[in-house]
Amino acid sequence: IILGQSEEIIDHVKSLVDKKTFLYRNLPKFDFSYLANINSSKFKIVYAGLMGVAQGIYDIVKNVDFKVLDVEFHLYGSGNELKLIKNYIKSNPNSNIFYNGSISKEELLKALPKFQASIVPLITYIKGAVPSKIFELIGLGIPILYLGKGEAANLINDWKVGYVCKPKEFK
Protein backbone atom coordinates (compact mmCIF):
# COMPACT_ATOMS: atom_id res chain seq x y z
CA ILE A 1 0.00 0.00 0.00
CA ILE A 2 1.19 3.52 -0.69
CA LEU A 3 0.46 6.22 1.90
CA GLY A 4 0.19 9.87 0.91
CA GLN A 5 -0.46 13.06 2.85
CA SER A 6 -2.48 14.78 0.13
CA GLU A 7 -4.84 13.99 -2.72
CA GLU A 8 -2.34 15.56 -5.12
CA ILE A 9 0.33 13.09 -4.03
CA ILE A 10 -2.07 10.13 -4.21
CA ASP A 11 -3.22 11.14 -7.71
CA HIS A 12 0.39 11.47 -8.88
CA VAL A 13 1.36 8.06 -7.49
CA LYS A 14 -1.71 6.43 -9.09
CA SER A 15 -0.60 7.84 -12.45
CA LEU A 16 2.74 6.02 -12.08
CA VAL A 17 1.89 2.66 -10.48
CA ASP A 18 -1.08 0.37 -10.04
CA LYS A 19 -1.03 -0.02 -6.26
CA LYS A 20 -3.52 0.45 -3.48
CA THR A 21 -3.26 3.93 -1.95
CA PHE A 22 -4.33 5.44 1.33
CA LEU A 23 -4.72 9.13 2.18
CA TYR A 24 -3.21 9.74 5.62
CA ARG A 25 -4.12 12.95 7.41
CA ASN A 26 -1.83 13.70 10.33
CA LEU A 27 -4.53 14.88 12.75
CA PRO A 28 -3.14 14.04 16.17
CA LYS A 29 -5.02 13.49 19.40
CA PHE A 30 -4.20 15.92 22.19
CA ASP A 31 -4.71 16.06 25.91
CA PHE A 32 -6.99 19.08 26.22
CA SER A 33 -6.89 19.17 30.02
CA TYR A 34 -4.58 22.20 30.08
CA LEU A 35 -6.82 24.32 27.85
CA ALA A 36 -8.58 27.23 29.49
CA ASN A 37 -10.92 29.94 28.27
CA ILE A 38 -9.09 32.82 26.69
CA ASN A 39 -9.64 35.95 28.76
CA SER A 40 -7.69 38.53 26.84
CA SER A 41 -8.79 41.94 25.69
CA LYS A 42 -6.16 41.90 22.92
CA PHE A 43 -6.57 39.74 19.80
CA LYS A 44 -3.39 37.68 19.46
CA ILE A 45 -2.10 35.90 16.37
CA VAL A 46 0.79 33.43 16.48
CA TYR A 47 3.29 32.01 14.05
CA ALA A 48 5.38 29.08 15.22
CA GLY A 49 7.93 27.39 13.02
CA LEU A 50 10.64 27.94 10.50
CA MET A 51 11.30 31.54 9.56
CA GLY A 52 12.70 31.02 6.10
CA VAL A 53 12.17 32.35 2.61
CA ALA A 54 9.41 29.81 1.80
CA GLN A 55 7.36 31.04 4.79
CA GLY A 56 7.89 34.77 4.18
CA ILE A 57 7.44 35.82 7.81
CA TYR A 58 9.69 38.85 7.35
CA ASP A 59 7.42 40.07 4.53
CA ILE A 60 4.41 39.71 6.84
CA VAL A 61 6.21 41.62 9.60
CA LYS A 62 7.11 44.45 7.18
CA ASN A 63 3.79 44.67 5.34
CA VAL A 64 1.08 44.14 7.95
CA ASP A 65 0.52 46.98 10.40
CA PHE A 66 -0.46 45.02 13.51
CA LYS A 67 -0.49 48.23 15.58
CA VAL A 68 -3.19 49.82 13.39
CA LEU A 69 -5.15 46.53 13.47
CA ASP A 70 -4.86 46.52 17.28
CA VAL A 71 -3.58 42.95 17.08
CA GLU A 72 -0.55 41.35 18.68
CA PHE A 73 1.61 39.11 16.46
CA HIS A 74 3.71 36.60 18.40
CA LEU A 75 6.53 34.61 16.82
CA TYR A 76 8.19 31.38 17.93
CA GLY A 77 10.95 29.61 16.04
CA SER A 78 14.11 30.21 14.10
CA GLY A 79 15.45 30.41 10.58
CA ASN A 80 17.41 32.47 8.12
CA GLU A 81 15.02 35.45 8.33
CA LEU A 82 15.19 35.65 12.14
CA LYS A 83 17.90 38.31 12.25
CA LEU A 84 15.89 40.55 9.88
CA ILE A 85 12.75 40.03 11.99
CA LYS A 86 14.55 40.80 15.27
CA ASN A 87 16.08 43.94 13.75
CA TYR A 88 12.66 45.06 12.53
CA ILE A 89 11.13 44.56 15.99
CA LYS A 90 14.05 46.41 17.62
CA SER A 91 13.65 49.33 15.17
CA ASN A 92 9.85 49.35 15.61
CA PRO A 93 9.28 48.70 19.33
CA ASN A 94 5.60 49.69 19.18
CA SER A 95 4.77 47.43 16.23
CA ASN A 96 2.77 44.90 18.32
CA ILE A 97 5.16 42.20 17.06
CA PHE A 98 6.84 39.99 19.65
CA TYR A 99 9.55 37.37 19.21
CA ASN A 100 9.31 34.73 21.95
CA GLY A 101 12.28 32.52 21.01
CA SER A 102 12.45 28.84 20.16
CA ILE A 103 10.71 26.50 22.55
CA SER A 104 10.08 22.76 22.71
CA LYS A 105 7.02 21.24 21.04
CA GLU A 106 5.58 20.42 24.49
CA GLU A 107 5.93 24.07 25.59
CA LEU A 108 4.48 25.26 22.30
CA LEU A 109 1.39 23.05 22.63
CA LYS A 110 0.76 24.67 26.00
CA ALA A 111 1.36 28.20 24.65
CA LEU A 112 -0.76 27.97 21.47
CA PRO A 113 -4.18 28.02 23.17
CA LYS A 114 -3.42 31.58 24.39
CA PHE A 115 -3.86 32.80 20.81
CA GLN A 116 -7.03 33.48 18.84
CA ALA A 117 -5.54 32.59 15.43
CA SER A 118 -2.38 31.30 13.77
CA ILE A 119 -0.76 32.38 10.52
CA VAL A 120 0.39 29.50 8.32
CA PRO A 121 2.19 30.84 5.25
CA LEU A 122 3.48 28.82 2.33
CA ILE A 123 4.68 31.47 -0.10
CA THR A 124 6.18 28.96 -2.54
CA TYR A 125 3.62 26.52 -3.91
CA ILE A 126 4.77 22.93 -3.56
CA LYS A 127 2.44 20.42 -5.23
CA GLY A 128 1.01 18.06 -2.63
CA ALA A 129 2.24 20.11 0.33
CA VAL A 130 -0.10 20.33 3.29
CA PRO A 131 1.82 21.86 6.22
CA SER A 132 1.52 19.52 9.20
CA LYS A 133 0.98 22.46 11.57
CA ILE A 134 -2.48 22.84 9.99
CA PHE A 135 -3.52 19.53 11.55
CA GLU A 136 -2.08 20.44 14.95
CA LEU A 137 -3.94 23.78 14.91
CA ILE A 138 -7.19 22.04 13.93
CA GLY A 139 -6.67 19.64 16.83
CA LEU A 140 -6.26 22.60 19.18
CA GLY A 141 -9.27 24.46 17.76
CA ILE A 142 -7.19 27.47 16.66
CA PRO A 143 -8.39 29.21 13.47
CA ILE A 144 -5.86 29.29 10.63
CA LEU A 145 -4.94 32.31 8.52
CA TYR A 146 -3.38 30.57 5.51
CA LEU A 147 -1.28 32.44 2.97
CA GLY A 148 -0.94 29.97 0.14
CA LYS A 149 -2.70 27.92 -2.46
CA GLY A 150 -3.23 24.32 -3.44
CA GLU A 151 -4.67 21.47 -1.45
CA ALA A 152 -3.95 23.04 1.96
CA ALA A 153 -6.00 26.10 0.98
CA ASN A 154 -8.84 23.85 -0.22
CA LEU A 155 -8.82 21.91 3.07
CA ILE A 156 -9.02 25.07 5.16
CA ASN A 157 -11.90 26.39 3.07
CA ASP A 158 -13.74 23.06 2.85
CA TRP A 159 -13.37 22.27 6.57
CA LYS A 160 -14.14 25.90 7.53
CA VAL A 161 -11.20 26.05 9.94
CA GLY A 162 -9.87 29.46 8.93
CA TYR A 163 -9.33 31.91 6.11
CA VAL A 164 -7.20 31.72 3.00
CA CYS A 165 -5.50 34.41 0.96
CA LYS A 166 -2.96 34.28 -1.81
CA PRO A 167 0.73 34.39 -0.90
CA LYS A 168 1.91 37.95 -0.17
CA GLU A 169 -1.68 39.25 -0.22
CA PHE A 170 -1.17 41.36 2.88
CA LYS A 171 -4.39 43.43 2.79
Coordinates of N, CA and C in Angstrom, one line a residue:
I1 N 0.9 -1.2 0.0 CA 0.0 0.0 0.0 C 0.9 1.2 0.0
I2 N 0.4 2.3 -0.6 CA 1.2 3.5 -0.7 C 0.4 4.6 0.1
L3 N 1.1 5.2 1.1 CA 0.5 6.2 1.9 C 0.8 7.6 1.3
G4 N -0.1 8.5 1.3 CA 0.2 9.9 0.9 C -0.5 10.9 1.8
Q5 N 0.1 12.0 2.0 CA -0.5 13.1 2.9 C -1.4 14.0 2.2
S6 N -1.6 13.9 0.8 CA -2.5 14.8 0.1 C -3.1 14.1 -1.1
E7 N -4.2 14.5 -1.5 CA -4.8 14.0 -2.7 C -3.9 14.2 -3.9
E8 N -3.2 15.3 -4.0 CA -2.3 15.6 -5.1 C -1.2 14.5 -5.2
I9 N -0.7 14.1 -4.1 CA 0.3 13.1 -4.0 C -0.3 11.7 -4.4
I10 N -1.4 11.4 -3.9 CA -2.1 10.1 -4.2 C -2.4 10.1 -5.7
D11 N -2.9 11.1 -6.3 CA -3.2 11.1 -7.7 C -2.0 11.0 -8.5
H12 N -0.9 11.6 -8.1 CA 0.4 11.5 -8.9 C 0.9 10.0 -8.8
V13 N 0.9 9.4 -7.6 CA 1.4 8.1 -7.5 C 0.5 7.1 -8.3
K14 N -0.8 7.3 -8.3 CA -1.7 6.4 -9.1 C -1.4 6.5 -10.6
S15 N -0.9 7.7 -11.0 CA -0.6 7.8 -12.5 C 0.7 7.1 -12.8
L16 N 1.5 6.7 -11.8 CA 2.7 6.0 -12.1 C 2.7 4.5 -11.8
V17 N 1.9 4.1 -10.8 CA 1.9 2.7 -10.5 C 0.5 2.2 -10.2
D18 N 0.2 0.9 -10.3 CA -1.1 0.4 -10.0 C -1.0 -0.3 -8.7
K19 N -1.1 0.5 -7.6 CA -1.0 0.0 -6.3 C -2.2 0.6 -5.5
K20 N -2.5 -0.1 -4.4 CA -3.5 0.4 -3.5 C -2.9 1.7 -2.7
T21 N -3.7 2.7 -2.6 CA -3.3 3.9 -1.9 C -4.1 4.2 -0.8
F22 N -3.6 5.0 0.1 CA -4.3 5.4 1.3 C -3.9 6.9 1.7
L23 N -4.9 7.7 1.8 CA -4.7 9.1 2.2 C -4.6 9.2 3.7
Y24 N -3.5 9.6 4.2 CA -3.2 9.7 5.6 C -3.2 11.2 6.0
R25 N -4.1 11.6 6.9 CA -4.1 12.9 7.4 C -3.5 12.9 8.8
N26 N -2.6 13.7 9.1 CA -1.8 13.7 10.3 C -2.6 14.5 11.4
L27 N -3.8 14.2 11.7 CA -4.5 14.9 12.7 C -4.3 14.2 14.1
P28 N -3.5 14.7 14.9 CA -3.1 14.0 16.2 C -4.2 14.2 17.2
K29 N -4.2 13.4 18.2 CA -5.0 13.5 19.4 C -4.2 14.2 20.5
F30 N -4.9 15.1 21.2 CA -4.2 15.9 22.2 C -4.9 15.7 23.5
D31 N -4.1 16.0 24.6 CA -4.7 16.1 25.9 C -5.2 17.5 26.1
F32 N -6.5 17.7 26.1 CA -7.0 19.1 26.2 C -7.1 19.6 27.7
S33 N -6.7 18.8 28.6 CA -6.9 19.2 30.0 C -6.3 20.5 30.4
Y34 N -5.2 20.9 29.7 CA -4.6 22.2 30.1 C -5.2 23.4 29.4
L35 N -6.2 23.2 28.5 CA -6.8 24.3 27.8 C -7.7 25.1 28.8
A36 N -7.7 26.4 28.7 CA -8.6 27.2 29.5 C -9.2 28.3 28.6
N37 N -10.3 28.9 29.1 CA -10.9 29.9 28.3 C -10.0 31.1 28.1
I38 N -10.0 31.7 27.0 CA -9.1 32.8 26.7 C -9.8 34.1 27.2
N39 N -9.1 34.7 28.2 CA -9.6 35.9 28.8 C -8.7 37.1 28.5
S40 N -8.6 37.5 27.2 CA -7.7 38.5 26.8 C -8.5 39.6 26.1
S41 N -8.1 40.8 26.4 CA -8.8 41.9 25.7 C -8.1 42.2 24.3
K42 N -6.9 41.7 24.1 CA -6.2 41.9 22.9 C -6.2 40.7 22.0
F43 N -6.6 40.8 20.8 CA -6.6 39.7 19.8 C -5.1 39.4 19.5
K44 N -4.8 38.1 19.6 CA -3.4 37.7 19.5 C -3.3 36.6 18.4
I45 N -2.4 36.8 17.4 CA -2.1 35.9 16.4 C -0.7 35.3 16.6
V46 N -0.5 34.1 16.3 CA 0.8 33.4 16.5 C 1.3 32.8 15.2
Y47 N 2.6 32.8 15.1 CA 3.3 32.0 14.1 C 4.4 31.2 14.8
A48 N 4.4 29.9 14.6 CA 5.4 29.1 15.2 C 6.0 28.2 14.2
G49 N 7.3 28.3 14.0 CA 7.9 27.4 13.0 C 9.1 28.0 12.4
L50 N 9.5 27.5 11.2 CA 10.6 27.9 10.5 C 10.4 29.3 10.0
M51 N 11.4 30.2 10.1 CA 11.3 31.5 9.6 C 12.3 31.7 8.4
G52 N 11.9 31.0 7.3 CA 12.7 31.0 6.1 C 12.0 31.7 4.9
V53 N 12.7 31.7 3.8 CA 12.2 32.4 2.6 C 10.8 31.8 2.2
A54 N 10.7 30.5 2.2 CA 9.4 29.8 1.8 C 8.2 30.2 2.6
Q55 N 8.5 30.6 3.9 CA 7.4 31.0 4.8 C 7.1 32.5 4.6
G56 N 8.1 33.3 4.4 CA 7.9 34.8 4.2 C 7.4 35.5 5.4
I57 N 7.9 35.1 6.6 CA 7.4 35.8 7.8 C 8.0 37.3 7.8
Y58 N 9.2 37.5 7.4 CA 9.7 38.9 7.4 C 8.8 39.8 6.5
D59 N 8.3 39.3 5.4 CA 7.4 40.1 4.5 C 6.1 40.4 5.3
I60 N 5.6 39.5 6.0 CA 4.4 39.7 6.8 C 4.7 40.8 7.9
V61 N 5.8 40.7 8.6 CA 6.2 41.6 9.6 C 6.3 43.0 9.0
K62 N 6.9 43.1 7.8 CA 7.1 44.4 7.2 C 5.8 45.0 6.6
N63 N 4.9 44.2 6.1 CA 3.8 44.7 5.3 C 2.4 44.7 6.0
V64 N 2.3 44.1 7.2 CA 1.1 44.1 7.9 C 1.3 45.0 9.2
D65 N 0.4 46.1 9.3 CA 0.5 47.0 10.4 C -0.3 46.5 11.6
F66 N 0.3 45.6 12.4 CA -0.5 45.0 13.5 C -0.9 46.1 14.5
K67 N -0.1 47.2 14.6 CA -0.5 48.2 15.6 C -1.8 48.9 15.2
V68 N -1.9 49.2 13.9 CA -3.2 49.8 13.4 C -4.4 48.8 13.5
L69 N -4.1 47.5 13.3 CA -5.1 46.5 13.5 C -5.5 46.3 14.9
D70 N -4.7 46.8 15.9 CA -4.9 46.5 17.3 C -4.8 45.0 17.6
V71 N -3.8 44.4 17.0 CA -3.6 42.9 17.1 C -2.1 42.7 17.5
E72 N -1.9 41.8 18.3 CA -0.5 41.3 18.7 C -0.2 40.2 17.8
F73 N 1.1 40.2 17.3 CA 1.6 39.1 16.5 C 2.8 38.5 17.2
H74 N 2.7 37.3 17.6 CA 3.7 36.6 18.4 C 4.4 35.5 17.5
L75 N 5.7 35.5 17.6 CA 6.5 34.6 16.8 C 7.3 33.7 17.7
Y76 N 7.4 32.4 17.3 CA 8.2 31.4 17.9 C 8.9 30.7 16.8
G77 N 10.2 30.4 17.0 CA 10.9 29.6 16.0 C 12.3 30.2 15.7
S78 N 12.8 29.8 14.6 CA 14.1 30.2 14.1 C 14.2 30.0 12.6
G79 N 15.2 30.6 12.0 CA 15.4 30.4 10.6 C 16.3 31.5 10.0
N80 N 16.5 31.5 8.7 CA 17.4 32.5 8.1 C 16.9 33.9 8.0
E81 N 15.6 34.1 8.3 CA 15.0 35.5 8.3 C 14.9 36.0 9.8
L82 N 15.3 35.2 10.7 CA 15.2 35.6 12.1 C 15.9 36.9 12.4
K83 N 17.1 37.1 12.0 CA 17.9 38.3 12.2 C 17.2 39.5 11.7
L84 N 16.6 39.4 10.5 CA 15.9 40.5 9.9 C 14.7 40.9 10.7
I85 N 14.0 39.8 11.2 CA 12.8 40.0 12.0 C 13.1 40.7 13.3
K86 N 14.1 40.2 14.0 CA 14.6 40.8 15.3 C 15.0 42.3 15.1
N87 N 15.7 42.6 14.0 CA 16.1 43.9 13.7 C 14.9 44.8 13.5
Y88 N 13.9 44.3 12.8 CA 12.7 45.1 12.5 C 11.9 45.4 13.9
I89 N 11.8 44.4 14.7 CA 11.1 44.6 16.0 C 11.9 45.6 16.8
K90 N 13.2 45.5 16.8 CA 14.1 46.4 17.6 C 13.9 47.8 17.1
S91 N 13.8 48.0 15.8 CA 13.7 49.3 15.2 C 12.2 49.9 15.3
N92 N 11.3 49.0 15.5 CA 9.9 49.4 15.6 C 9.3 48.8 16.9
P93 N 9.7 49.3 18.0 CA 9.3 48.7 19.3 C 7.8 48.8 19.6
N94 N 7.0 49.6 19.0 CA 5.6 49.7 19.2 C 4.8 49.0 18.1
S95 N 5.4 48.1 17.4 CA 4.8 47.4 16.2 C 3.7 46.4 16.6
N96 N 3.6 46.0 17.9 CA 2.8 44.9 18.3 C 3.2 43.5 17.8
I97 N 4.5 43.4 17.5 CA 5.2 42.2 17.1 C 6.1 41.8 18.1
F98 N 6.0 40.5 18.5 CA 6.8 40.0 19.6 C 7.5 38.7 19.3
Y99 N 8.8 38.6 19.4 CA 9.5 37.4 19.2 C 9.7 36.7 20.6
N100 N 9.3 35.5 20.7 CA 9.3 34.7 21.9 C 10.3 33.6 22.0
G101 N 11.2 33.5 21.0 CA 12.3 32.5 21.0 C 11.8 31.2 20.4
S102 N 12.7 30.2 20.6 CA 12.4 28.8 20.2 C 12.2 28.0 21.4
I103 N 11.1 27.3 21.4 CA 10.7 26.5 22.6 C 10.4 25.1 22.1
S104 N 10.4 24.2 23.1 CA 10.1 22.8 22.7 C 8.6 22.6 22.2
K105 N 8.4 21.5 21.5 CA 7.0 21.2 21.0 C 6.0 21.1 22.2
E106 N 6.5 20.5 23.3 CA 5.6 20.4 24.5 C 5.2 21.8 25.0
E107 N 6.2 22.7 25.1 CA 5.9 24.1 25.6 C 5.0 24.8 24.6
L108 N 5.3 24.6 23.3 CA 4.5 25.3 22.3 C 3.0 24.8 22.4
L109 N 2.8 23.5 22.5 CA 1.4 23.0 22.6 C 0.6 23.6 23.8
K110 N 1.4 24.0 24.9 CA 0.8 24.7 26.0 C 0.6 26.2 25.8
A111 N 1.4 26.8 24.9 CA 1.4 28.2 24.6 C 0.3 28.5 23.6
L112 N 0.1 27.7 22.6 CA -0.8 28.0 21.5 C -2.2 28.3 21.9
P113 N -2.8 27.7 22.8 CA -4.2 28.0 23.2 C -4.4 29.4 23.7
K114 N -3.3 30.2 24.0 CA -3.4 31.6 24.4 C -3.7 32.5 23.2
F115 N -3.7 32.0 22.0 CA -3.9 32.8 20.8 C -5.2 32.5 20.1
Q116 N -5.7 33.6 19.5 CA -7.0 33.5 18.8 C -6.9 33.0 17.4
A117 N -5.7 33.0 16.8 CA -5.5 32.6 15.4 C -4.1 32.3 15.2
S118 N -3.8 31.6 14.1 CA -2.4 31.3 13.8 C -2.2 31.5 12.3
I119 N -1.1 32.2 11.9 CA -0.8 32.4 10.5 C 0.0 31.2 10.1
V120 N -0.4 30.6 8.9 CA 0.4 29.5 8.3 C 0.7 29.9 6.9
P121 N 1.9 30.4 6.6 CA 2.2 30.8 5.3 C 3.0 29.8 4.5
L122 N 2.7 29.6 3.2 CA 3.5 28.8 2.3 C 3.6 29.6 1.0
I123 N 4.5 30.5 1.0 CA 4.7 31.5 -0.1 C 5.0 30.8 -1.4
T124 N 5.8 29.7 -1.4 CA 6.2 29.0 -2.5 C 5.3 27.7 -2.6
Y125 N 4.5 27.7 -3.7 CA 3.6 26.5 -3.9 C 4.4 25.3 -4.2
I126 N 4.1 24.2 -3.4 CA 4.8 22.9 -3.6 C 3.6 21.9 -3.7
K127 N 3.5 21.3 -4.9 CA 2.4 20.4 -5.2 C 2.4 19.3 -4.2
G128 N 1.2 19.1 -3.6 CA 1.0 18.1 -2.6 C 1.3 18.5 -1.2
A129 N 1.9 19.7 -1.0 CA 2.2 20.1 0.3 C 1.0 20.5 1.1
V130 N 0.9 19.9 2.3 CA -0.1 20.3 3.3 C 0.7 20.5 4.6
P131 N 1.0 21.7 5.0 CA 1.8 21.9 6.2 C 1.2 21.1 7.4
S132 N 2.0 20.3 8.1 CA 1.5 19.5 9.2 C 1.0 20.4 10.3
K133 N 1.5 21.6 10.5 CA 1.0 22.5 11.6 C -0.5 22.8 11.4
I134 N -1.0 22.6 10.2 CA -2.5 22.8 10.0 C -3.3 21.8 10.8
F135 N -2.8 20.6 10.8 CA -3.5 19.5 11.5 C -3.4 19.7 13.1
E136 N -2.3 20.2 13.5 CA -2.1 20.4 14.9 C -3.0 21.6 15.4
L137 N -3.1 22.6 14.6 CA -3.9 23.8 14.9 C -5.4 23.4 14.9
I138 N -5.8 22.5 14.0 CA -7.2 22.0 13.9 C -7.5 21.3 15.2
G139 N -6.5 20.4 15.6 CA -6.7 19.6 16.8 C -6.8 20.5 18.1
L140 N -6.2 21.7 18.0 CA -6.3 22.6 19.2 C -7.4 23.6 19.1
G141 N -8.1 23.6 17.9 CA -9.3 24.5 17.8 C -8.9 25.9 17.5
I142 N -7.7 26.1 16.9 CA -7.2 27.5 16.7 C -7.4 27.8 15.2
P143 N -8.2 28.8 14.9 CA -8.4 29.2 13.5 C -7.1 29.5 12.7
I144 N -7.0 29.2 11.5 CA -5.9 29.3 10.6 C -6.0 30.4 9.6
L145 N -5.0 31.3 9.5 CA -4.9 32.3 8.5 C -3.9 31.8 7.5
Y146 N -4.3 31.2 6.4 CA -3.4 30.6 5.5 C -3.0 31.5 4.3
L147 N -1.8 31.7 4.1 CA -1.3 32.4 3.0 C -0.7 31.4 2.0
G148 N -1.4 31.0 1.0 CA -0.9 30.0 0.1 C -2.0 29.5 -0.8
K149 N -1.7 28.5 -1.5 CA -2.7 27.9 -2.5 C -2.5 26.4 -2.5
G150 N -3.3 25.8 -3.3 CA -3.2 24.3 -3.4 C -4.2 23.6 -2.5
E151 N -3.8 22.3 -2.2 CA -4.7 21.5 -1.5 C -4.9 22.0 0.0
A152 N -3.8 22.5 0.6 CA -4.0 23.0 2.0 C -5.0 24.1 2.0
A153 N -5.0 25.0 1.0 CA -6.0 26.1 1.0 C -7.4 25.5 0.8
N154 N -7.5 24.5 0.0 CA -8.8 23.8 -0.2 C -9.3 23.2 1.1
L155 N -8.4 22.5 1.8 CA -8.8 21.9 3.1 C -9.3 22.9 4.1
I156 N -8.6 24.0 4.2 CA -9.0 25.1 5.2 C -10.4 25.6 4.8
N157 N -10.6 25.9 3.5 CA -11.9 26.4 3.1 C -13.0 25.3 3.2
D158 N -12.7 24.1 2.8 CA -13.7 23.1 2.9 C -14.1 22.7 4.3
W159 N -13.1 22.7 5.2 CA -13.4 22.3 6.6 C -13.8 23.5 7.4
K160 N -13.7 24.7 6.8 CA -14.1 25.9 7.5 C -13.4 26.1 8.9
V161 N -12.1 25.9 8.8 CA -11.2 26.1 9.9 C -10.3 27.3 9.9
G162 N -10.6 28.2 9.0 CA -9.9 29.5 8.9 C -10.2 30.2 7.6
Y163 N -9.2 31.1 7.3 CA -9.3 31.9 6.1 C -8.1 31.7 5.2
V164 N -8.3 31.9 4.0 CA -7.2 31.7 3.0 C -7.0 33.0 2.2
C165 N -5.8 33.4 1.9 CA -5.5 34.4 1.0 C -4.3 34.0 0.2
K166 N -4.1 34.6 -0.9 CA -3.0 34.3 -1.8 C -1.7 34.7 -1.1
P167 N -0.6 34.0 -1.5 CA 0.7 34.4 -0.9 C 1.0 35.9 -1.1
K168 N 1.5 36.5 -0.1 CA 1.9 37.9 -0.2 C 0.7 38.9 -0.4
E169 N -0.5 38.4 -0.1 CA -1.7 39.3 -0.2 C -1.9 39.8 1.2
F170 N -1.2 40.9 1.5 CA -1.2 41.4 2.9 C -2.4 42.2 3.3
K171 N -3.2 42.7 2.4 CA -4.4 43.4 2.8 C -5.4 42.5 3.5

